Amino acid sequence: MCNHAVMDGRRGTKQTNRDKIIGAAISAYESDPDATIGDIADAAGVVRRTVYGHFPSRRDLIIGIADQASDDLIRRLSGVADIVDDPILALATLELATWPVGNRYRTLLGVGRRELGEGRIRELLDPARRTTVTVVEQGQLSGRFSTELTPATFVVVAEAATLALLDRMNVGDDQIDGYTAATVTLTLAGVDASTRQKSIELAQRRLDGIGSETM
């Protein structure tokens, strides 16, 4: 029993260190895309050897950030899967639910693109893209969304708009938030201003009611 407790403690410490390193790296790369492993180790409160034990190279560290971003995105999507009951509310909910992930990991738009390539960043967005295509298809079939763009094209345009908003945040625009992103996406879908506002506010209230366990 004692050995099991020791092993569990070591695993817990290892995971804690990994999380601290990733958190420190995200912050470091936001302020300095060329931050070194030493900079990140100092910010995380560990020695460089500990960082290298988890991530043998800078590229491995950025892959670790990307993998965690993907996991967080999937978790956010699963948390809202059962609360939406109409396409407008669904689209608003998806945008609000996934915005915190994009905001937290927006450093990947710069460092990640450079180190991993545009394709890897696009892969991270696949779960949200597939879900959004389904919602847009439902919205168009029900007559709630504009049909000027195919669902696949709509998602490409909406995704580009969201990434552009995150890029604006990277250069210091602090007036942008999930409400902004949801407004842009619903506008692209052809939803009128009054319905947009009501749907976004309702989506936020419902998200607030989900609770941390499912989100």
mmCIF file with all atom_site columns, C-alpha atoms in Angstrom:
data_model
loop_
_atom_site.group_PDB
_atom_site.id
_atom_site.type_symbol
_atom_site.label_atom_id
_atom_site.label_alt_id
_atom_site.label_comp_id
_atom_site.label_asym_id
_atom_site.label_entity_id
_atom_site.label_seq_id
_atom_site.pdbx_PDB_ins_code
_atom_site.Cartn_x
_atom_site.Cartn_y
_atom_site.Cartn_z
_atom_site.occupancy
_atom_site.B_iso_or_equiv
_atom_site.pdbx_formal_charge
_atom_site.auth_seq_id
_atom_site.auth_comp_id
_atom_site.auth_asym_id
_atom_site.auth_atom_id
_atom_site.pdbx_PDB_model_num
ATOM 1   C CA . MET A 1 1   ? 0.000   0.000  0.000   1.00 0.00 ? 1   MET A CA 1
ATOM 2   C CA . CYS A 1 2   ? 2.846   2.323  0.884   1.00 0.00 ? 2   CYS A CA 1
ATOM 3   C CA . ASN A 1 3   ? 4.530   1.738  -2.489  1.00 0.00 ? 3   ASN A CA 1
ATOM 4   C CA . HIS A 1 4   ? 1.259   2.462  -4.301  1.00 0.00 ? 4   HIS A CA 1
ATOM 5   C CA . ALA A 1 5   ? 0.890   5.710  -2.381  1.00 0.00 ? 5   ALA A CA 1
ATOM 6   C CA . VAL A 1 6   ? 4.435   6.732  -3.283  1.00 0.00 ? 6   VAL A CA 1
ATOM 7   C CA . MET A 1 7   ? 3.853   5.928  -6.954  1.00 0.00 ? 7   MET A CA 1
ATOM 8   C CA . ASP A 1 8   ? 0.576   7.846  -6.974  1.00 0.00 ? 8   ASP A CA 1
ATOM 9   C CA . GLY A 1 9   ? 2.326   10.808 -5.398  1.00 0.00 ? 9   GLY A CA 1
ATOM 10  C CA . ARG A 1 10  ? 5.060   10.760 -8.007  1.00 0.00 ? 10  ARG A CA 1
ATOM 11  C CA . ARG A 1 11  ? 2.537   10.577 -10.832 1.00 0.00 ? 11  ARG A CA 1
ATOM 12  C CA . GLY A 1 12  ? 0.648   13.480 -9.310  1.00 0.00 ? 12  GLY A CA 1
ATOM 13  C CA . THR A 1 13  ? 3.812   15.560 -9.025  1.00 0.00 ? 13  THR A CA 1
ATOM 14  C CA . LYS A 1 14  ? 4.786   14.711 -12.600 1.00 0.00 ? 14  LYS A CA 1
ATOM 15  C CA . GLN A 1 15  ? 1.388   15.782 -13.930 1.00 0.00 ? 15  GLN A CA 1
ATOM 16  C CA . THR A 1 16  ? 1.462   18.941 -11.826 1.00 0.00 ? 16  THR A CA 1
ATOM 17  C CA . ASN A 1 17  ? 4.888   19.842 -13.201 1.00 0.00 ? 17  ASN A CA 1
ATOM 18  C CA . ARG A 1 18  ? 3.713   19.171 -16.749 1.00 0.00 ? 18  ARG A CA 1
ATOM 19  C CA . ASP A 1 19  ? 0.688   21.418 -16.290 1.00 0.00 ? 19  ASP A CA 1
ATOM 20  C CA . LYS A 1 20  ? 2.853   24.144 -14.741 1.00 0.00 ? 20  LYS A CA 1
ATOM 21  C CA . ILE A 1 21  ? 5.304   23.960 -17.635 1.00 0.00 ? 21  ILE A CA 1
ATOM 22  C CA . ILE A 1 22  ? 2.560   24.203 -20.259 1.00 0.00 ? 22  ILE A CA 1
ATOM 23  C CA . GLY A 1 23  ? 0.922   27.106 -18.436 1.00 0.00 ? 23  GLY A CA 1
ATOM 24  C CA . ALA A 1 24  ? 4.250   28.910 -18.138 1.00 0.00 ? 24  ALA A CA 1
ATOM 25  C CA . ALA A 1 25  ? 5.029   28.261 -21.809 1.00 0.00 ? 25  ALA A CA 1
ATOM 26  C CA . ILE A 1 26  ? 1.690   29.688 -22.944 1.00 0.00 ? 26  ILE A CA 1
ATOM 27  C CA . SER A 1 27  ? 2.325   32.876 -20.961 1.00 0.00 ? 27  SER A CA 1
ATOM 28  C CA . ALA A 1 28  ? 5.955   33.102 -22.045 1.00 0.00 ? 28  ALA A CA 1
ATOM 29  C CA . TYR A 1 29  ? 5.216   32.668 -25.740 1.00 0.00 ? 29  TYR A CA 1
ATOM 30  C CA . GLU A 1 30  ? 2.485   35.306 -25.579 1.00 0.00 ? 30  GLU A CA 1
ATOM 31  C CA . SER A 1 31  ? 4.999   37.920 -24.469 1.00 0.00 ? 31  SER A CA 1
ATOM 32  C CA . ASP A 1 32  ? 8.018   36.526 -26.333 1.00 0.00 ? 32  ASP A CA 1
ATOM 33  C CA . PRO A 1 33  ? 7.580   33.961 -29.135 1.00 0.00 ? 33  PRO A CA 1
ATOM 34  C CA . ASP A 1 34  ? 11.306  33.238 -28.899 1.00 0.00 ? 34  ASP A CA 1
ATOM 35  C CA . ALA A 1 35  ? 11.266  32.432 -25.175 1.00 0.00 ? 35  ALA A CA 1
ATOM 36  C CA . THR A 1 36  ? 13.829  29.765 -24.311 1.00 0.00 ? 36  THR A CA 1
ATOM 37  C CA . ILE A 1 37  ? 13.401  26.569 -22.335 1.00 0.00 ? 37  ILE A CA 1
ATOM 38  C CA . GLY A 1 38  ? 15.320  28.305 -19.557 1.00 0.00 ? 38  GLY A CA 1
ATOM 39  C CA . ASP A 1 39  ? 12.834  31.187 -19.545 1.00 0.00 ? 39  ASP A CA 1
ATOM 40  C CA . ILE A 1 40  ? 9.944   28.743 -19.329 1.00 0.00 ? 40  ILE A CA 1
ATOM 41  C CA . ALA A 1 41  ? 11.606  26.701 -16.584 1.00 0.00 ? 41  ALA A CA 1
ATOM 42  C CA . ASP A 1 42  ? 12.119  29.857 -14.517 1.00 0.00 ? 42  ASP A CA 1
ATOM 43  C CA . ALA A 1 43  ? 8.495   30.908 -15.029 1.00 0.00 ? 43  ALA A CA 1
ATOM 44  C CA . ALA A 1 44  ? 7.257   27.440 -14.051 1.00 0.00 ? 44  ALA A CA 1
ATOM 45  C CA . GLY A 1 45  ? 9.475   27.297 -10.973 1.00 0.00 ? 45  GLY A CA 1
ATOM 46  C CA . VAL A 1 46  ? 11.321  24.177 -12.101 1.00 0.00 ? 46  VAL A CA 1
ATOM 47  C CA . VAL A 1 47  ? 14.804  23.426 -13.413 1.00 0.00 ? 47  VAL A CA 1
ATOM 48  C CA . ARG A 1 48  ? 15.464  22.984 -17.121 1.00 0.00 ? 48  ARG A CA 1
ATOM 49  C CA . ARG A 1 49  ? 16.073  19.281 -16.613 1.00 0.00 ? 49  ARG A CA 1
ATOM 50  C CA . THR A 1 50  ? 12.461  18.923 -15.478 1.00 0.00 ? 50  THR A CA 1
ATOM 51  C CA . VAL A 1 51  ? 11.202  20.658 -18.620 1.00 0.00 ? 51  VAL A CA 1
ATOM 52  C CA . TYR A 1 52  ? 13.342  18.433 -20.832 1.00 0.00 ? 52  TYR A CA 1
ATOM 53  C CA . GLY A 1 53  ? 12.071  15.394 -18.948 1.00 0.00 ? 53  GLY A CA 1
ATOM 54  C CA . HIS A 1 54  ? 8.573   16.182 -20.192 1.00 0.00 ? 54  HIS A CA 1
ATOM 55  C CA . PHE A 1 55  ? 9.414   17.872 -23.481 1.00 0.00 ? 55  PHE A CA 1
ATOM 56  C CA . PRO A 1 56  ? 12.784  16.980 -25.064 1.00 0.00 ? 56  PRO A CA 1
ATOM 57  C CA . SER A 1 57  ? 12.662  19.979 -27.419 1.00 0.00 ? 57  SER A CA 1
ATOM 58  C CA . ARG A 1 58  ? 10.894  23.281 -28.025 1.00 0.00 ? 58  ARG A CA 1
ATOM 59  C CA . ARG A 1 59  ? 8.874   21.607 -30.763 1.00 0.00 ? 59  ARG A CA 1
ATOM 60  C CA . ASP A 1 60  ? 7.778   18.857 -28.367 1.00 0.00 ? 60  ASP A CA 1
ATOM 61  C CA . LEU A 1 61  ? 6.663   21.510 -25.898 1.00 0.00 ? 61  LEU A CA 1
ATOM 62  C CA . ILE A 1 62  ? 4.587   23.283 -28.530 1.00 0.00 ? 62  ILE A CA 1
ATOM 63  C CA . ILE A 1 63  ? 3.089   19.938 -29.569 1.00 0.00 ? 63  ILE A CA 1
ATOM 64  C CA . GLY A 1 64  ? 2.205   19.410 -25.907 1.00 0.00 ? 64  GLY A CA 1
ATOM 65  C CA . ILE A 1 65  ? 0.415   22.760 -25.844 1.00 0.00 ? 65  ILE A CA 1
ATOM 66  C CA . ALA A 1 66  ? -1.421  21.877 -29.062 1.00 0.00 ? 66  ALA A CA 1
ATOM 67  C CA . ASP A 1 67  ? -2.486  18.483 -27.699 1.00 0.00 ? 67  ASP A CA 1
ATOM 68  C CA . GLN A 1 68  ? -3.810  20.062 -24.515 1.00 0.00 ? 68  GLN A CA 1
ATOM 69  C CA . ALA A 1 69  ? -5.667  22.672 -26.561 1.00 0.00 ? 69  ALA A CA 1
ATOM 70  C CA . SER A 1 70  ? -7.291  19.882 -28.572 1.00 0.00 ? 70  SER A CA 1
ATOM 71  C CA . ASP A 1 71  ? -8.330  18.043 -25.399 1.00 0.00 ? 71  ASP A CA 1
ATOM 72  C CA . ASP A 1 72  ? -9.770  21.223 -23.896 1.00 0.00 ? 72  ASP A CA 1
ATOM 73  C CA . LEU A 1 73  ? -11.708 21.997 -27.075 1.00 0.00 ? 73  LEU A CA 1
ATOM 74  C CA . ILE A 1 74  ? -13.259 18.527 -27.181 1.00 0.00 ? 74  ILE A CA 1
ATOM 75  C CA . ARG A 1 75  ? -14.181 18.825 -23.507 1.00 0.00 ? 75  ARG A CA 1
ATOM 76  C CA . ARG A 1 76  ? -15.892 22.173 -24.101 1.00 0.00 ? 76  ARG A CA 1
ATOM 77  C CA . LEU A 1 77  ? -17.831 20.772 -27.049 1.00 0.00 ? 77  LEU A CA 1
ATOM 78  C CA . SER A 1 78  ? -19.012 17.726 -25.102 1.00 0.00 ? 78  SER A CA 1
ATOM 79  C CA . GLY A 1 79  ? -20.168 19.984 -22.295 1.00 0.00 ? 79  GLY A CA 1
ATOM 80  C CA . VAL A 1 80  ? -22.666 21.798 -24.497 1.00 0.00 ? 80  VAL A CA 1
ATOM 81  C CA . ALA A 1 81  ? -23.849 18.894 -26.632 1.00 0.00 ? 81  ALA A CA 1
ATOM 82  C CA . ASP A 1 82  ? -27.099 18.323 -24.758 1.00 0.00 ? 82  ASP A CA 1
ATOM 83  C CA . ILE A 1 83  ? -28.231 21.840 -23.903 1.00 0.00 ? 83  ILE A CA 1
ATOM 84  C CA . VAL A 1 84  ? -29.031 23.302 -27.315 1.00 0.00 ? 84  VAL A CA 1
ATOM 85  C CA . ASP A 1 85  ? -32.489 22.953 -28.827 1.00 0.00 ? 85  ASP A CA 1
ATOM 86  C CA . ASP A 1 86  ? -32.484 25.263 -31.849 1.00 0.00 ? 86  ASP A CA 1
ATOM 87  C CA . PRO A 1 87  ? -29.790 26.108 -34.420 1.00 0.00 ? 87  PRO A CA 1
ATOM 88  C CA . ILE A 1 88  ? -29.414 29.789 -33.517 1.00 0.00 ? 88  ILE A CA 1
ATOM 89  C CA . LEU A 1 89  ? -28.976 29.006 -29.840 1.00 0.00 ? 89  LEU A CA 1
ATOM 90  C CA . ALA A 1 90  ? -26.723 26.095 -30.773 1.00 0.00 ? 90  ALA A CA 1
ATOM 91  C CA . LEU A 1 91  ? -24.413 28.271 -32.860 1.00 0.00 ? 91  LEU A CA 1
ATOM 92  C CA . ALA A 1 92  ? -24.237 30.959 -30.182 1.00 0.00 ? 92  ALA A CA 1
ATOM 93  C CA . THR A 1 93  ? -23.507 28.321 -27.545 1.00 0.00 ? 93  THR A CA 1
ATOM 94  C CA . LEU A 1 94  ? -20.752 26.711 -29.598 1.00 0.00 ? 94  LEU A CA 1
ATOM 95  C CA . GLU A 1 95  ? -19.032 30.044 -30.160 1.00 0.00 ? 95  GLU A CA 1
ATOM 96  C CA . LEU A 1 96  ? -19.239 31.083 -26.514 1.00 0.00 ? 96  LEU A CA 1
ATOM 97  C CA . ALA A 1 97  ? -18.182 27.649 -25.260 1.00 0.00 ? 97  ALA A CA 1
ATOM 98  C CA . THR A 1 98  ? -15.129 27.366 -27.488 1.00 0.00 ? 98  THR A CA 1
ATOM 99  C CA . TRP A 1 99  ? -13.958 30.977 -27.247 1.00 0.00 ? 99  TRP A CA 1
ATOM 100 C CA . PRO A 1 100 ? -12.149 30.486 -23.893 1.00 0.00 ? 100 PRO A CA 1
ATOM 101 C CA . VAL A 1 101 ? -10.094 27.696 -25.477 1.00 0.00 ? 101 VAL A CA 1
ATOM 102 C CA . GLY A 1 102 ? -9.115  29.883 -28.418 1.00 0.00 ? 102 GLY A CA 1
ATOM 103 C CA . ASN A 1 103 ? -8.334  32.737 -26.067 1.00 0.00 ? 103 ASN A CA 1
ATOM 104 C CA . ARG A 1 104 ? -6.148  30.638 -23.761 1.00 0.00 ? 104 ARG A CA 1
ATOM 105 C CA . TYR A 1 105 ? -4.210  29.028 -26.588 1.00 0.00 ? 105 TYR A CA 1
ATOM 106 C CA . ARG A 1 106 ? -4.122  31.923 -29.025 1.00 0.00 ? 106 ARG A CA 1
ATOM 107 C CA . THR A 1 107 ? -0.326  31.914 -28.804 1.00 0.00 ? 107 THR A CA 1
ATOM 108 C CA . LEU A 1 108 ? -0.548  28.876 -31.109 1.00 0.00 ? 108 LEU A CA 1
ATOM 109 C CA . LEU A 1 109 ? -1.678  31.216 -33.876 1.00 0.00 ? 109 LEU A CA 1
ATOM 110 C CA . GLY A 1 110 ? 1.849   32.582 -33.981 1.00 0.00 ? 110 GLY A CA 1
ATOM 111 C CA . VAL A 1 111 ? 4.298   30.133 -32.441 1.00 0.00 ? 111 VAL A CA 1
ATOM 112 C CA . GLY A 1 112 ? 2.260   27.082 -33.411 1.00 0.00 ? 112 GLY A CA 1
ATOM 113 C CA . ARG A 1 113 ? 1.910   28.066 -37.037 1.00 0.00 ? 113 ARG A CA 1
ATOM 114 C CA . ARG A 1 114 ? 5.620   28.719 -37.272 1.00 0.00 ? 114 ARG A CA 1
ATOM 115 C CA . GLU A 1 115 ? 6.738   25.553 -35.497 1.00 0.00 ? 115 GLU A CA 1
ATOM 116 C CA . LEU A 1 116 ? 4.041   23.048 -36.465 1.00 0.00 ? 116 LEU A CA 1
ATOM 117 C CA . GLY A 1 117 ? 2.592   24.450 -39.673 1.00 0.00 ? 117 GLY A CA 1
ATOM 118 C CA . GLU A 1 118 ? -0.834  25.722 -40.614 1.00 0.00 ? 118 GLU A CA 1
ATOM 119 C CA . GLY A 1 119 ? -2.134  22.197 -41.167 1.00 0.00 ? 119 GLY A CA 1
ATOM 120 C CA . ARG A 1 120 ? -1.639  21.168 -37.534 1.00 0.00 ? 120 ARG A CA 1
ATOM 121 C CA . ILE A 1 121 ? -3.481  24.238 -36.294 1.00 0.00 ? 121 ILE A CA 1
ATOM 122 C CA . ARG A 1 122 ? -6.361  23.457 -38.628 1.00 0.00 ? 122 ARG A CA 1
ATOM 123 C CA . GLU A 1 123 ? -6.455  19.897 -37.282 1.00 0.00 ? 123 GLU A CA 1
ATOM 124 C CA . LEU A 1 124 ? -7.031  21.285 -33.800 1.00 0.00 ? 124 LEU A CA 1
ATOM 125 C CA . LEU A 1 125 ? -10.187 22.946 -35.056 1.00 0.00 ? 125 LEU A CA 1
ATOM 126 C CA . ASP A 1 126 ? -11.656 19.843 -36.706 1.00 0.00 ? 126 ASP A CA 1
ATOM 127 C CA . PRO A 1 127 ? -13.972 18.870 -33.793 1.00 0.00 ? 127 PRO A CA 1
ATOM 128 C CA . ALA A 1 128 ? -15.499 22.353 -33.671 1.00 0.00 ? 128 ALA A CA 1
ATOM 129 C CA . ARG A 1 129 ? -15.667 22.495 -37.466 1.00 0.00 ? 129 ARG A CA 1
ATOM 130 C CA . ARG A 1 130 ? -17.603 19.222 -37.743 1.00 0.00 ? 130 ARG A CA 1
ATOM 131 C CA . THR A 1 131 ? -20.042 20.224 -35.024 1.00 0.00 ? 131 THR A CA 1
ATOM 132 C CA . THR A 1 132 ? -20.605 23.642 -36.572 1.00 0.00 ? 132 THR A CA 1
ATOM 133 C CA . VAL A 1 133 ? -21.256 22.176 -40.020 1.00 0.00 ? 133 VAL A CA 1
ATOM 134 C CA . THR A 1 134 ? -24.012 20.029 -38.510 1.00 0.00 ? 134 THR A CA 1
ATOM 135 C CA . VAL A 1 135 ? -25.584 23.014 -36.742 1.00 0.00 ? 135 VAL A CA 1
ATOM 136 C CA . VAL A 1 136 ? -25.460 25.166 -39.882 1.00 0.00 ? 136 VAL A CA 1
ATOM 137 C CA . GLU A 1 137 ? -27.034 22.396 -41.955 1.00 0.00 ? 137 GLU A CA 1
ATOM 138 C CA . GLN A 1 138 ? -29.890 22.200 -39.446 1.00 0.00 ? 138 GLN A CA 1
ATOM 139 C CA . GLY A 1 139 ? -30.266 25.974 -39.439 1.00 0.00 ? 139 GLY A CA 1
ATOM 140 C CA . GLN A 1 140 ? -30.443 26.176 -43.206 1.00 0.00 ? 140 GLN A CA 1
ATOM 141 C CA . LEU A 1 141 ? -32.888 23.289 -43.512 1.00 0.00 ? 141 LEU A CA 1
ATOM 142 C CA . SER A 1 142 ? -35.166 24.913 -40.928 1.00 0.00 ? 142 SER A CA 1
ATOM 143 C CA . GLY A 1 143 ? -34.993 28.295 -42.663 1.00 0.00 ? 143 GLY A CA 1
ATOM 144 C CA . ARG A 1 144 ? -33.316 29.980 -39.690 1.00 0.00 ? 144 ARG A CA 1
ATOM 145 C CA . PHE A 1 145 ? -29.981 30.595 -41.443 1.00 0.00 ? 145 PHE A CA 1
ATOM 146 C CA . SER A 1 146 ? -29.082 32.147 -44.765 1.00 0.00 ? 146 SER A CA 1
ATOM 147 C CA . THR A 1 147 ? -28.370 29.636 -47.520 1.00 0.00 ? 147 THR A CA 1
ATOM 148 C CA . GLU A 1 148 ? -26.056 31.900 -49.525 1.00 0.00 ? 148 GLU A CA 1
ATOM 149 C CA . LEU A 1 149 ? -23.058 29.859 -48.347 1.00 0.00 ? 149 LEU A CA 1
ATOM 150 C CA . THR A 1 150 ? -22.846 26.094 -48.141 1.00 0.00 ? 150 THR A CA 1
ATOM 151 C CA . PRO A 1 151 ? -22.346 24.817 -44.571 1.00 0.00 ? 151 PRO A CA 1
ATOM 152 C CA . ALA A 1 152 ? -18.731 23.893 -45.331 1.00 0.00 ? 152 ALA A CA 1
ATOM 153 C CA . THR A 1 153 ? -17.982 27.317 -46.803 1.00 0.00 ? 153 THR A CA 1
ATOM 154 C CA . PHE A 1 154 ? -19.758 29.050 -43.937 1.00 0.00 ? 154 PHE A CA 1
ATOM 155 C CA . VAL A 1 155 ? -17.549 27.255 -41.423 1.00 0.00 ? 155 VAL A CA 1
ATOM 156 C CA . VAL A 1 156 ? -14.383 28.248 -43.288 1.00 0.00 ? 156 VAL A CA 1
ATOM 157 C CA . VAL A 1 157 ? -15.436 31.913 -43.310 1.00 0.00 ? 157 VAL A CA 1
ATOM 158 C CA . ALA A 1 158 ? -16.606 31.901 -39.676 1.00 0.00 ? 158 ALA A CA 1
ATOM 159 C CA . GLU A 1 159 ? -13.424 30.154 -38.581 1.00 0.00 ? 159 GLU A CA 1
ATOM 160 C CA . ALA A 1 160 ? -11.289 32.713 -40.404 1.00 0.00 ? 160 ALA A CA 1
ATOM 161 C CA . ALA A 1 161 ? -13.218 35.517 -38.701 1.00 0.00 ? 161 ALA A CA 1
ATOM 162 C CA . THR A 1 162 ? -12.702 33.967 -35.265 1.00 0.00 ? 162 THR A CA 1
ATOM 163 C CA . LEU A 1 163 ? -8.981  33.477 -35.890 1.00 0.00 ? 163 LEU A CA 1
ATOM 164 C CA . ALA A 1 164 ? -8.752  37.096 -37.036 1.00 0.00 ? 164 ALA A CA 1
ATOM 165 C CA . LEU A 1 165 ? -10.364 38.212 -33.762 1.00 0.00 ? 165 LEU A CA 1
ATOM 166 C CA . LEU A 1 166 ? -7.844  36.147 -31.796 1.00 0.00 ? 166 LEU A CA 1
ATOM 167 C CA . ASP A 1 167 ? -5.040  37.701 -33.828 1.00 0.00 ? 167 ASP A CA 1
ATOM 168 C CA . ARG A 1 168 ? -6.383  41.118 -32.857 1.00 0.00 ? 168 ARG A CA 1
ATOM 169 C CA . MET A 1 169 ? -6.195  40.093 -29.207 1.00 0.00 ? 169 MET A CA 1
ATOM 170 C CA . ASN A 1 170 ? -2.584  39.048 -29.753 1.00 0.00 ? 170 ASN A CA 1
ATOM 171 C CA . VAL A 1 171 ? -1.749  42.632 -30.699 1.00 0.00 ? 171 VAL A CA 1
ATOM 172 C CA . GLY A 1 172 ? -3.464  44.087 -27.652 1.00 0.00 ? 172 GLY A CA 1
ATOM 173 C CA . ASP A 1 173 ? -7.108  44.627 -28.624 1.00 0.00 ? 173 ASP A CA 1
ATOM 174 C CA . ASP A 1 174 ? -8.844  43.991 -25.292 1.00 0.00 ? 174 ASP A CA 1
ATOM 175 C CA . GLN A 1 175 ? -12.329 44.915 -26.529 1.00 0.00 ? 175 GLN A CA 1
ATOM 176 C CA . ILE A 1 176 ? -12.858 41.498 -28.111 1.00 0.00 ? 176 ILE A CA 1
ATOM 177 C CA . ASP A 1 177 ? -14.504 38.617 -26.276 1.00 0.00 ? 177 ASP A CA 1
ATOM 178 C CA . GLY A 1 178 ? -16.735 35.610 -26.828 1.00 0.00 ? 178 GLY A CA 1
ATOM 179 C CA . TYR A 1 179 ? -19.766 37.852 -27.262 1.00 0.00 ? 179 TYR A CA 1
ATOM 180 C CA . THR A 1 180 ? -17.987 39.574 -30.146 1.00 0.00 ? 180 THR A CA 1
ATOM 181 C CA . ALA A 1 181 ? -17.138 36.259 -31.780 1.00 0.00 ? 181 ALA A CA 1
ATOM 182 C CA . ALA A 1 182 ? -20.683 34.939 -31.384 1.00 0.00 ? 182 ALA A CA 1
ATOM 183 C CA . THR A 1 183 ? -22.089 38.166 -32.845 1.00 0.00 ? 183 THR A CA 1
ATOM 184 C CA . VAL A 1 184 ? -19.861 37.878 -35.915 1.00 0.00 ? 184 VAL A CA 1
ATOM 185 C CA . THR A 1 185 ? -20.756 34.222 -36.478 1.00 0.00 ? 185 THR A CA 1
ATOM 186 C CA . LEU A 1 186 ? -24.505 34.747 -36.125 1.00 0.00 ? 186 LEU A CA 1
ATOM 187 C CA . THR A 1 187 ? -24.308 37.773 -38.417 1.00 0.00 ? 187 THR A CA 1
ATOM 188 C CA . LEU A 1 188 ? -22.663 35.592 -41.050 1.00 0.00 ? 188 LEU A CA 1
ATOM 189 C CA . ALA A 1 189 ? -25.560 33.160 -40.624 1.00 0.00 ? 189 ALA A CA 1
ATOM 190 C CA . GLY A 1 190 ? -28.034 35.938 -41.432 1.00 0.00 ? 190 GLY A CA 1
ATOM 191 C CA . VAL A 1 191 ? -29.546 36.219 -37.953 1.00 0.00 ? 191 VAL A CA 1
ATOM 192 C CA . ASP A 1 192 ? -31.108 39.620 -37.203 1.00 0.00 ? 192 ASP A CA 1
ATOM 193 C CA . ALA A 1 193 ? -29.682 41.857 -34.480 1.00 0.00 ? 193 ALA A CA 1
ATOM 194 C CA . SER A 1 194 ? -32.470 41.399 -31.927 1.00 0.00 ? 194 SER A CA 1
ATOM 195 C CA . THR A 1 195 ? -32.450 37.608 -32.214 1.00 0.00 ? 195 THR A CA 1
ATOM 196 C CA . ARG A 1 196 ? -28.640 37.577 -32.083 1.00 0.00 ? 196 ARG A CA 1
ATOM 197 C CA . GLN A 1 197 ? -28.546 39.462 -28.820 1.00 0.00 ? 197 GLN A CA 1
ATOM 198 C CA . LYS A 1 198 ? -31.258 37.383 -27.152 1.00 0.00 ? 198 LYS A CA 1
ATOM 199 C CA . SER A 1 199 ? -29.716 34.107 -28.297 1.00 0.00 ? 199 SER A CA 1
ATOM 200 C CA . ILE A 1 200 ? -26.205 35.023 -27.150 1.00 0.00 ? 200 ILE A CA 1
ATOM 201 C CA . GLU A 1 201 ? -27.467 36.136 -23.751 1.00 0.00 ? 201 GLU A CA 1
ATOM 202 C CA . LEU A 1 202 ? -29.511 32.945 -23.350 1.00 0.00 ? 202 LEU A CA 1
ATOM 203 C CA . ALA A 1 203 ? -26.579 30.808 -24.483 1.00 0.00 ? 203 ALA A CA 1
ATOM 204 C CA . GLN A 1 204 ? -24.337 32.451 -21.895 1.00 0.00 ? 204 GLN A CA 1
ATOM 205 C CA . ARG A 1 205 ? -26.873 31.869 -19.125 1.00 0.00 ? 205 ARG A CA 1
ATOM 206 C CA . ARG A 1 206 ? -27.211 28.224 -20.088 1.00 0.00 ? 206 ARG A CA 1
ATOM 207 C CA . LEU A 1 207 ? -23.453 27.785 -20.243 1.00 0.00 ? 207 LEU A CA 1
ATOM 208 C CA . ASP A 1 208 ? -23.122 29.361 -16.812 1.00 0.00 ? 208 ASP A CA 1
ATOM 209 C CA . GLY A 1 209 ? -25.579 26.751 -15.564 1.00 0.00 ? 209 GLY A CA 1
ATOM 210 C CA . ILE A 1 210 ? -23.652 23.760 -16.868 1.00 0.00 ? 210 ILE A CA 1
ATOM 211 C CA . GLY A 1 211 ? -21.139 23.821 -14.034 1.00 0.00 ? 211 GLY A CA 1
ATOM 212 C CA . SER A 1 212 ? -17.434 23.119 -13.920 1.00 0.00 ? 212 SER A CA 1
ATOM 213 C CA . GLU A 1 213 ? -17.783 19.329 -13.825 1.00 0.00 ? 213 GLU A CA 1
ATOM 214 C CA . THR A 1 214 ? -19.133 19.075 -17.363 1.00 0.00 ? 214 THR A CA 1
ATOM 215 C CA . MET A 1 215 ? -17.147 21.977 -18.750 1.00 0.00 ? 215 MET A CA 1
#
